Coordinates of C-alpha atoms in Angstrom, one line a residue:
Chain Q
M427 CA -15.2 -7.8 -5.8
T428 CA -12.8 -7.5 -2.9
S429 CA -9.4 -6.3 -3.5
V430 CA -6.6 -8.6 -3.8
W431 CA -4.7 -6.0 -2.4
L432 CA -6.3 -5.9 0.8
P433 CA -3.7 -8.5 2.7
S434 CA -1.1 -6.6 1.5
V435 CA -2.1 -3.3 3.1
A436 CA -2.7 -5.4 6.3
A437 CA 0.4 -6.7 6.0
T438 CA 2.2 -3.0 6.0
G439 CA 5.4 -2.9 7.6
L440 CA 5.9 -6.2 8.8
P441 CA 9.3 -7.0 8.0
G442 CA 8.7 -10.8 7.7
S443 CA 5.4 -10.7 5.5
M444 CA 6.3 -12.2 2.1
L445 CA 3.4 -10.3 0.4
E446 CA 3.7 -8.4 -2.9
M447 CA 2.3 -4.8 -3.3
P448 CA 1.6 -4.1 -7.6
G449 CA 4.6 -2.3 -9.5
H450 CA 2.8 1.0 -10.4
P451 CA -0.5 3.0 -9.4
L452 CA -3.7 1.1 -9.8
E453 CA -5.5 1.9 -12.3
A454 CA -9.3 3.4 -11.0
A455 CA -11.4 0.5 -10.5
E456 CA -9.2 -1.7 -8.9
W457 CA -7.9 1.6 -6.5
S458 CA -12.0 2.1 -5.7
E459 CA -12.7 -1.5 -5.2
L460 CA -9.2 -1.3 -2.8
V461 CA -10.2 1.8 -0.9
E462 CA -14.0 0.3 -0.6
G463 CA -12.2 -3.0 1.1
V464 CA -10.0 -0.4 3.4
I465 CA -12.7 0.9 4.3
A466 CA -14.5 -1.9 5.6
E467 CA -11.5 -3.3 6.5
R468 CA -10.3 0.0 8.6
L469 CA -7.2 -0.4 7.2
A470 CA -6.6 3.6 7.1
G471 CA -3.9 4.1 8.9
L472 CA -2.0 1.4 6.9
L473 CA -3.0 2.0 3.7
L474 CA -1.5 5.6 4.4
E475 CA 1.3 4.4 5.6
A476 CA 1.9 2.0 2.2
V477 CA 1.6 5.0 0.5
E478 CA 3.7 7.6 2.2
S479 CA 6.5 4.9 2.6
G480 CA 6.6 4.5 -1.5
S481 CA 5.8 0.1 -0.7
L482 CA 2.7 1.3 -2.7
P483 CA 3.0 3.3 -5.9
A484 CA 0.4 6.1 -6.0
T485 CA -0.4 8.9 -8.4
D486 CA -0.9 12.5 -6.6
S487 CA -5.3 12.5 -6.4
Q488 CA -5.0 8.3 -4.3
R489 CA -2.6 9.9 -2.1
E490 CA -4.8 13.1 -1.8
S491 CA -7.8 10.5 -1.1
V492 CA -5.8 8.9 1.4
I493 CA -4.9 11.2 3.8
D494 CA -8.9 12.2 3.3
L495 CA -9.8 8.4 4.4
H496 CA -6.9 8.6 6.6
V497 CA -8.1 12.0 8.4
Q498 CA -11.6 11.1 9.1
S499 CA -10.7 8.3 10.3
M500 CA -9.0 9.7 12.9
A501 CA -11.4 12.0 13.7
T502 CA -14.1 9.7 14.5
V503 CA -11.7 8.0 16.4
L504 CA -10.9 10.8 19.0
L505 CA -14.3 11.8 19.3
L506 CA -14.6 8.0 20.3
E507 CA -11.8 8.2 22.5
R508 CA -14.0 11.3 24.1
C509 CA -16.5 9.4 25.0
L510 CA -14.2 6.7 26.6
L511 CA -13.1 9.3 29.1
A512 CA -16.4 10.1 29.5
T513 CA -17.6 6.7 29.8
V514 CA -15.2 5.4 32.0
E515 CA -14.8 8.3 34.6
A516 CA -18.5 8.0 34.6
L517 CA -18.2 4.1 36.1
G518 CA -15.5 5.7 38.3
E519 CA -17.5 7.4 40.1
A520 CA -20.4 5.4 40.5
G521 CA -17.9 2.9 42.0
I522 CA -17.9 0.4 38.9
P523 CA -14.1 -0.3 37.9
S524 CA -13.5 -1.7 34.3
L525 CA -11.3 -1.7 31.9
V526 CA -10.0 -0.6 27.7
L527 CA -10.7 -3.6 25.5
K528 CA -9.9 -3.7 21.6
G529 CA -9.7 -0.2 19.7
S530 CA -8.4 2.3 22.2
A531 CA -5.8 0.3 24.3
V532 CA -4.3 -2.1 21.8
A533 CA -4.2 1.4 20.0
H534 CA -2.2 2.9 22.1
L535 CA -0.3 -0.3 24.1
D536 CA 0.7 -2.4 21.1
Y537 CA 1.3 -0.1 17.7
S538 CA 4.3 2.1 17.7
N539 CA 1.9 4.6 16.5
P540 CA -2.2 4.9 17.5
S541 CA -2.4 6.7 14.5
L542 CA -1.7 3.1 11.6
R543 CA -4.9 1.9 14.2
P544 CA -8.3 2.8 13.7
F545 CA -11.1 2.0 15.7
A546 CA -15.5 3.0 15.4
D547 CA -16.4 1.3 18.5
V548 CA -15.7 2.1 21.8
D549 CA -15.3 -1.8 24.1
I550 CA -15.1 -1.4 27.7
L551 CA -14.8 -4.3 30.2
V552 CA -16.8 -4.5 33.6
R553 CA -17.2 -7.3 36.8
S554 CA -20.3 -9.3 35.9
Q555 CA -21.5 -8.1 39.6
H556 CA -21.3 -4.8 38.3
F557 CA -23.0 -5.1 34.9
D558 CA -26.4 -4.3 36.3
M559 CA -24.7 -1.0 37.7
A560 CA -23.3 -0.4 35.1
V561 CA -26.2 0.1 32.0
E562 CA -28.0 2.3 33.8
T563 CA -24.9 4.5 34.7
L564 CA -24.8 4.5 31.0
T565 CA -28.6 5.3 30.7
S566 CA -28.1 8.0 33.0
L567 CA -26.2 9.5 30.3
G568 CA -28.6 9.8 27.7
C569 CA -26.9 6.1 26.1
A570 CA -30.2 3.9 24.8
R571 CA -29.7 0.5 24.1
Q572 CA -29.7 -1.0 21.3
Y573 CA -30.9 -4.5 22.8
P574 CA -33.1 -5.1 25.4
E575 CA -32.0 -8.2 27.3
P576 CA -33.6 -11.4 26.8
R577 CA -34.8 -11.4 31.2
R578 CA -33.5 -9.1 33.7
S579 CA -29.8 -10.4 34.8
F580 CA -29.7 -12.8 31.6
D581 CA -26.2 -10.1 30.7
R582 CA -25.1 -10.4 33.4
R583 CA -25.2 -14.3 34.1
F584 CA -24.8 -15.6 30.8
G585 CA -24.1 -13.1 27.9
K586 CA -21.1 -11.4 26.3
G587 CA -22.0 -8.1 27.3
T588 CA -24.7 -4.9 25.3
S589 CA -24.5 -2.7 23.0
F590 CA -25.2 1.1 23.0
T591 CA -25.8 4.3 20.9
T592 CA -24.4 7.4 22.0
P593 CA -26.1 10.0 22.3
S594 CA -23.4 11.8 20.0
G595 CA -24.2 8.4 17.8
L596 CA -21.6 6.4 18.4
E597 CA -21.4 2.8 19.3
L598 CA -20.7 2.2 22.6
D599 CA -19.5 -1.6 23.4
L600 CA -20.3 -3.0 27.6
H601 CA -18.8 -6.4 27.8
R602 CA -18.4 -8.7 31.0
T603 CA -16.7 -11.1 29.1
F604 CA -14.9 -11.2 24.9
V605 CA -17.7 -13.6 22.9
M606 CA -20.6 -14.9 23.3
G607 CA -21.3 -18.4 23.1
P608 CA -19.3 -21.8 24.5
Y609 CA -16.4 -20.1 24.5
G610 CA -17.5 -16.6 26.4
L611 CA -18.6 -19.0 28.8
S612 CA -15.2 -20.8 30.0
I613 CA -12.9 -18.1 30.3
D614 CA -12.4 -17.4 34.6
L615 CA -13.7 -13.9 34.3
E616 CA -12.2 -12.8 37.3
Q617 CA -8.3 -13.7 35.7
L618 CA -9.1 -10.8 32.9
W619 CA -8.9 -7.9 36.0
E620 CA -4.7 -9.8 37.0
D621 CA -2.0 -7.5 35.8
P622 CA -3.9 -4.5 33.6
Q623 CA -1.8 -2.4 31.9
A624 CA -1.5 1.0 32.0
F625 CA -1.8 4.2 29.1
T626 CA -2.7 7.6 29.3
L627 CA -5.0 9.2 27.1
G628 CA -5.8 13.1 27.3
G629 CA -4.3 13.7 30.8
Q630 CA -6.1 10.4 32.4
Q631 CA -5.3 6.8 33.2
L632 CA -7.0 4.4 31.7
H633 CA -6.2 0.3 32.2
G634 CA -6.1 -2.3 29.4
L635 CA -5.7 -5.8 30.2
S636 CA -2.3 -7.3 29.9
A637 CA -0.8 -8.1 27.2
E638 CA -1.1 -11.7 27.2
K639 CA -4.5 -11.5 27.5
R640 CA -5.0 -8.5 24.3
L641 CA -3.3 -11.1 22.2
L642 CA -6.1 -14.0 23.6
H643 CA -8.2 -11.3 23.1
A644 CA -6.8 -10.3 19.2
C645 CA -7.4 -14.2 19.4
Y646 CA -11.1 -14.6 19.9
H647 CA -11.4 -11.3 17.8
S648 CA -10.6 -12.7 15.5
T649 CA -11.9 -16.7 15.2
L650 CA -15.1 -16.0 16.4
G651 CA -16.2 -12.4 16.3
D652 CA -17.0 -11.7 12.6
V653 CA -17.9 -14.1 8.8
P654 CA -15.7 -13.4 7.5
P655 CA -13.2 -13.4 9.1
K656 CA -11.6 -9.2 8.9
L657 CA -8.6 -9.0 8.7
M658 CA -7.5 -5.8 11.4
P659 CA -7.0 -8.3 14.1
R660 CA -5.4 -11.0 12.2
R661 CA -2.4 -7.7 11.9
D662 CA -3.7 -7.3 15.4
I663 CA -2.0 -10.6 16.4
A664 CA 1.2 -10.4 13.9
E665 CA 1.9 -7.0 15.6
M666 CA 1.5 -8.3 19.8
L667 CA 3.8 -11.4 18.3
L668 CA 6.1 -9.5 15.8
Y669 CA 6.9 -6.7 18.6
G670 CA 5.4 -6.8 21.8
D671 CA 6.1 -8.5 24.9
A672 CA 3.8 -11.1 25.7
D673 CA 5.1 -14.0 27.6
T674 CA 4.1 -16.9 24.9
D675 CA 3.8 -19.8 28.2
R676 CA 1.4 -17.8 30.2
V677 CA -0.9 -17.1 26.4
L678 CA -0.2 -20.9 27.1
E679 CA -1.2 -21.9 30.7
L680 CA -4.5 -19.2 30.6
A681 CA -5.3 -20.8 26.9
R682 CA -5.3 -24.2 28.6
A683 CA -7.1 -22.8 31.3
W684 CA -9.8 -21.3 29.1
R685 CA -10.8 -24.1 27.6
A686 CA -9.4 -22.3 23.8
E687 CA -6.3 -23.4 22.7
A688 CA -8.1 -24.1 19.5
V689 CA -9.3 -20.7 19.1
L690 CA -5.9 -19.3 19.5
A691 CA -4.2 -22.1 17.3
H692 CA -6.5 -21.2 14.4
A693 CA -6.9 -17.3 15.2
V694 CA -2.8 -17.3 14.8
R695 CA -2.4 -19.6 11.8
S696 CA -4.7 -17.9 9.9
A697 CA -3.2 -14.0 10.5
W698 CA -0.2 -16.5 9.4
Q699 CA -1.4 -17.9 5.9
T700 CA -3.5 -14.7 6.0
L701 CA -0.3 -12.1 6.1
S702 CA 1.8 -14.9 4.4
I703 CA 4.7 -13.9 7.6
A704 CA 7.4 -16.4 7.1
D705 CA 8.8 -15.7 10.3
S706 CA 8.6 -18.6 12.5
L707 CA 7.7 -17.8 16.7
R708 CA 7.5 -20.5 19.5
L709 CA 3.4 -19.0 19.0
S710 CA 3.2 -19.8 15.3
S711 CA 5.2 -23.4 15.4
W712 CA 2.8 -24.4 17.9
A713 CA -0.8 -22.8 15.5
A714 CA 1.0 -24.6 13.0
T715 CA 1.6 -28.0 14.5
Y716 CA -1.5 -27.6 16.4
Q717 CA -4.4 -30.6 16.2
T718 CA -7.4 -29.8 16.6
S719 CA -10.0 -32.1 18.5
E720 CA -13.6 -32.8 17.2
R721 CA -15.6 -31.6 20.0
D722 CA -13.7 -28.1 19.0
Q723 CA -13.8 -28.0 16.2
K724 CA -18.2 -28.7 16.5
S725 CA -17.9 -25.5 19.0
L726 CA -15.7 -23.4 16.3
E727 CA -18.1 -23.9 13.0
I728 CA -20.7 -22.4 14.9
Y729 CA -18.3 -19.6 15.2
L730 CA -17.2 -19.9 11.8
T731 CA -20.6 -20.9 9.9
Q732 CA -21.3 -18.2 7.6
G733 CA -25.7 -17.5 8.5
S734 CA -24.6 -18.6 12.5
N735 CA -26.8 -16.0 14.5
Y736 CA -27.5 -15.5 18.3
T737 CA -30.1 -18.4 18.3
T738 CA -27.6 -21.7 17.0
R739 CA -24.3 -19.7 19.4
S740 CA -26.9 -19.5 22.3
L741 CA -28.3 -23.2 22.0
A742 CA -24.3 -24.2 22.1
A743 CA -23.6 -22.2 24.6
I744 CA -26.4 -24.4 26.4
S745 CA -24.1 -27.6 27.2
A746 CA -21.0 -25.2 28.2
L747 CA -23.1 -23.9 31.7
P748 CA -21.2 -26.5 34.4
R749 CA -24.9 -26.1 36.6
W750 CA -28.5 -27.3 35.6
R751 CA -29.5 -25.1 37.0
D752 CA -27.8 -21.8 35.1
R753 CA -29.2 -24.7 31.8
M754 CA -32.6 -24.2 33.5
S755 CA -32.5 -20.2 33.4
F756 CA -31.0 -19.8 31.1
M757 CA -33.7 -21.9 28.4
A758 CA -36.5 -20.1 30.7
A759 CA -34.6 -16.7 28.8
L760 CA -34.6 -17.6 26.0
A761 CA -38.2 -19.0 25.6
W762 CA -40.0 -17.0 28.0
P763 CA -38.3 -13.0 27.1
Q764 CA -39.6 -10.5 28.5
R765 CA -42.1 -8.6 26.4
E766 CA -39.7 -5.9 25.4
Y767 CA -37.0 -8.4 24.0
L768 CA -39.7 -9.2 22.1
D769 CA -40.3 -6.6 20.4
G770 CA -39.2 -6.6 16.3
R771 CA -38.4 -10.0 17.6
H772 CA -40.6 -13.9 17.4
R773 CA -43.9 -13.1 19.2
N774 CA -44.4 -15.7 20.6
F775 CA -42.2 -19.9 21.5
A776 CA -43.7 -21.7 19.1
A777 CA -42.4 -19.3 16.4
R778 CA -38.6 -18.3 18.4
L779 CA -38.2 -22.1 18.6
R780 CA -38.9 -22.8 14.5
Y781 CA -36.8 -19.8 14.1
G782 CA -34.1 -21.4 17.0
L783 CA -33.8 -24.9 15.1
T784 CA -33.9 -23.6 11.4
E785 CA -30.9 -21.7 12.0
A786 CA -29.1 -24.9 14.1
V787 CA -30.2 -27.2 11.1
R788 CA -29.1 -24.7 8.3
G789 CA -25.2 -24.1 10.6
R790 CA -25.7 -27.9 11.2
A791 CA -26.1 -28.1 6.3
T792 CA -23.3 -26.0 5.7
R793 CA -20.4 -27.7 8.3
Chain T
M338 CA 8.7 37.1 30.2
N339 CA 8.8 35.1 28.6
A340 CA 5.6 32.3 27.9
A341 CA 6.2 29.2 27.1
Y342 CA 4.3 26.9 25.2
H343 CA 3.0 23.1 25.2
R344 CA 0.1 20.9 24.3
S345 CA -2.5 20.2 26.9
P346 CA -2.4 17.2 28.4
H347 CA -6.0 16.9 27.5
V348 CA -5.7 17.0 23.9
L349 CA -6.6 13.6 22.1
W350 CA -4.8 13.7 18.4
R351 CA -3.5 11.5 16.1
G352 CA -1.1 12.3 13.5
S353 CA 1.2 10.9 10.5
A354 CA 3.4 12.4 8.5
S355 CA 1.5 15.7 6.9
R356 CA -1.3 15.5 8.9
I357 CA -2.2 16.6 12.4
V358 CA -6.4 15.8 14.3
L359 CA -7.0 17.6 17.4
L360 CA -10.2 17.3 19.5
G361 CA -10.1 19.9 22.5
P362 CA -11.2 19.1 25.7
G363 CA -15.1 19.5 25.6
S364 CA -14.7 19.9 21.6
Q365 CA -16.8 17.8 19.3
N366 CA -15.2 19.2 16.5
P367 CA -11.7 17.2 15.1
L368 CA -8.6 19.8 13.1
V369 CA -6.8 19.4 11.0
M370 CA -3.4 20.8 11.0
T371 CA -1.3 20.6 8.0
G372 CA 2.3 21.6 6.4
A373 CA 4.0 23.6 9.1
G374 CA 1.0 24.0 11.8
A375 CA 1.9 20.3 11.7
A376 CA 5.7 20.9 12.1
L377 CA 4.2 23.2 14.7
W378 CA 2.6 20.4 17.1
E379 CA 6.1 18.7 16.5
V380 CA 7.7 21.4 18.5
L381 CA 4.6 21.9 21.1
E382 CA 5.7 18.3 22.1
Q383 CA 8.2 20.5 25.1
P384 CA 7.3 23.8 26.5
V385 CA 8.8 26.4 24.0
T386 CA 9.0 30.1 23.2
L387 CA 7.7 31.9 20.6
D388 CA 11.1 32.4 19.2
G389 CA 12.0 29.5 20.2
A390 CA 9.1 28.3 18.7
A391 CA 10.5 30.1 15.3
T392 CA 13.4 29.8 15.9
H393 CA 13.7 26.1 15.1
L394 CA 10.2 25.9 11.6
A395 CA 12.7 29.1 10.7
G396 CA 15.7 26.7 10.5
R397 CA 13.3 23.8 9.0
Y398 CA 12.0 25.9 6.1
E399 CA 14.4 28.2 5.3
V400 CA 12.3 31.5 6.3
S401 CA 13.5 34.4 8.3
E402 CA 12.3 34.0 12.5
E403 CA 10.7 37.2 12.5
K404 CA 8.4 36.3 9.7
V405 CA 7.7 32.7 11.3
A406 CA 7.1 34.3 14.5
G407 CA 4.7 36.8 13.3
D408 CA 3.6 33.8 11.6
I409 CA 3.0 31.5 14.2
R410 CA 1.5 33.9 17.3
P411 CA -1.7 34.2 15.4
L412 CA -2.1 30.6 15.7
L413 CA -0.7 29.8 19.1
D414 CA -3.4 32.3 20.4
E415 CA -6.0 30.3 18.3
L416 CA -4.6 26.9 19.6
V417 CA -4.4 28.6 23.5
A418 CA -8.1 29.5 22.8
L419 CA -9.3 26.4 21.9
Q420 CA -7.6 24.6 24.9
V421 CA -5.7 22.6 22.7
V422 CA -2.1 24.0 23.9
Q423 CA -1.2 25.6 27.5
R424 CA 0.5 29.1 27.7
V425 CA 2.7 29.0 30.9
E426 CA 4.5 32.7 31.9
D427 CA 7.3 33.1 33.5
Q428 CA 9.8 31.4 31.2
P429 CA 13.3 32.3 31.7

């Protein structure tokens, strides 16, 4: 069971949140349930803040266990940041510019104390034209690709990116866009590189997206990332909107250009509702009244439906490709992928097609 | 001649009210500092001599400066050896 107090922990320190905390320390079973949820949602920093500030009453042993949990999550974060620095340096030496996405960039650029924002992997963005070279560079560092691409250059042309396991067992995600499927293909990828924001880590200067694009990325991640959606991305959105300096006009302009207004509206509404934020901002008011089109509703459901997977999102991506030639290449790559891609997957075209159709039908049936 | 100590710019770290977690350059083993160690880390944000750090912490913990200096000297040496703190000679 999910602890009813998790959203309250996620809202710790947000002045506009109306969520309440328990008035006394939780009983052992309830506490264990809360800690389990905190680990899954990566909220250890906010739980510690809630306990240390006294907003969440806790026994001495509960407080000690939160401190231990936070220390463990920070130790992991530091190892990930060491990996991030080495990776950015190696990419730079290979002539590949990169931007830091999500975890480390958001922790340092959007939170007053980065300790409040743990994360579990390294996320790096490279340009599409550098993608294959970046994969080679990471492979030369001993990183093992978790999944092969269906066909050579598929990821560079159509994919969200790919995941690696580093020699020390950490996860490293190499991105070229924010999400797979139709919403990932409608982003103007070159715009992501405009106005990057610098931050310093371990004496090295790194760059993240601009404040407006970090906010939009958090919205994509919140709405289109996990099913059911995680709390941390929603907290990120609240943090960025309540304390950050993203220009609302620019955010709306980019969302329109990327055909992602429905994603933005859904994410902001969800953050405001889940964290019960009373403060009304221009963007939260806009999101509350935004009318999602039927077409967007269908596209969103592909991402929001439990059980929706790579196949359903891939099928949906076909219609988002503007050129017929790209659509044909996309379908051919999925229909007749290279042998490595098939290892452990569906062995022939008929099986893949059957699986894809089953998934698509299941996705429709659960709408 | 008086040496000053300060955090290495290459160290990665995170802090909460009572704990500092550190990762030195090239290390794969994070360190945790608690209590007075965490307080010392705060002081090391700016270059500080051993005596300066001792004065600061002595006031905070109401212990004699000599006692604090004796306690933190080996800790500073260890942090320097781990490359999470840098020692700069010739401070006025």
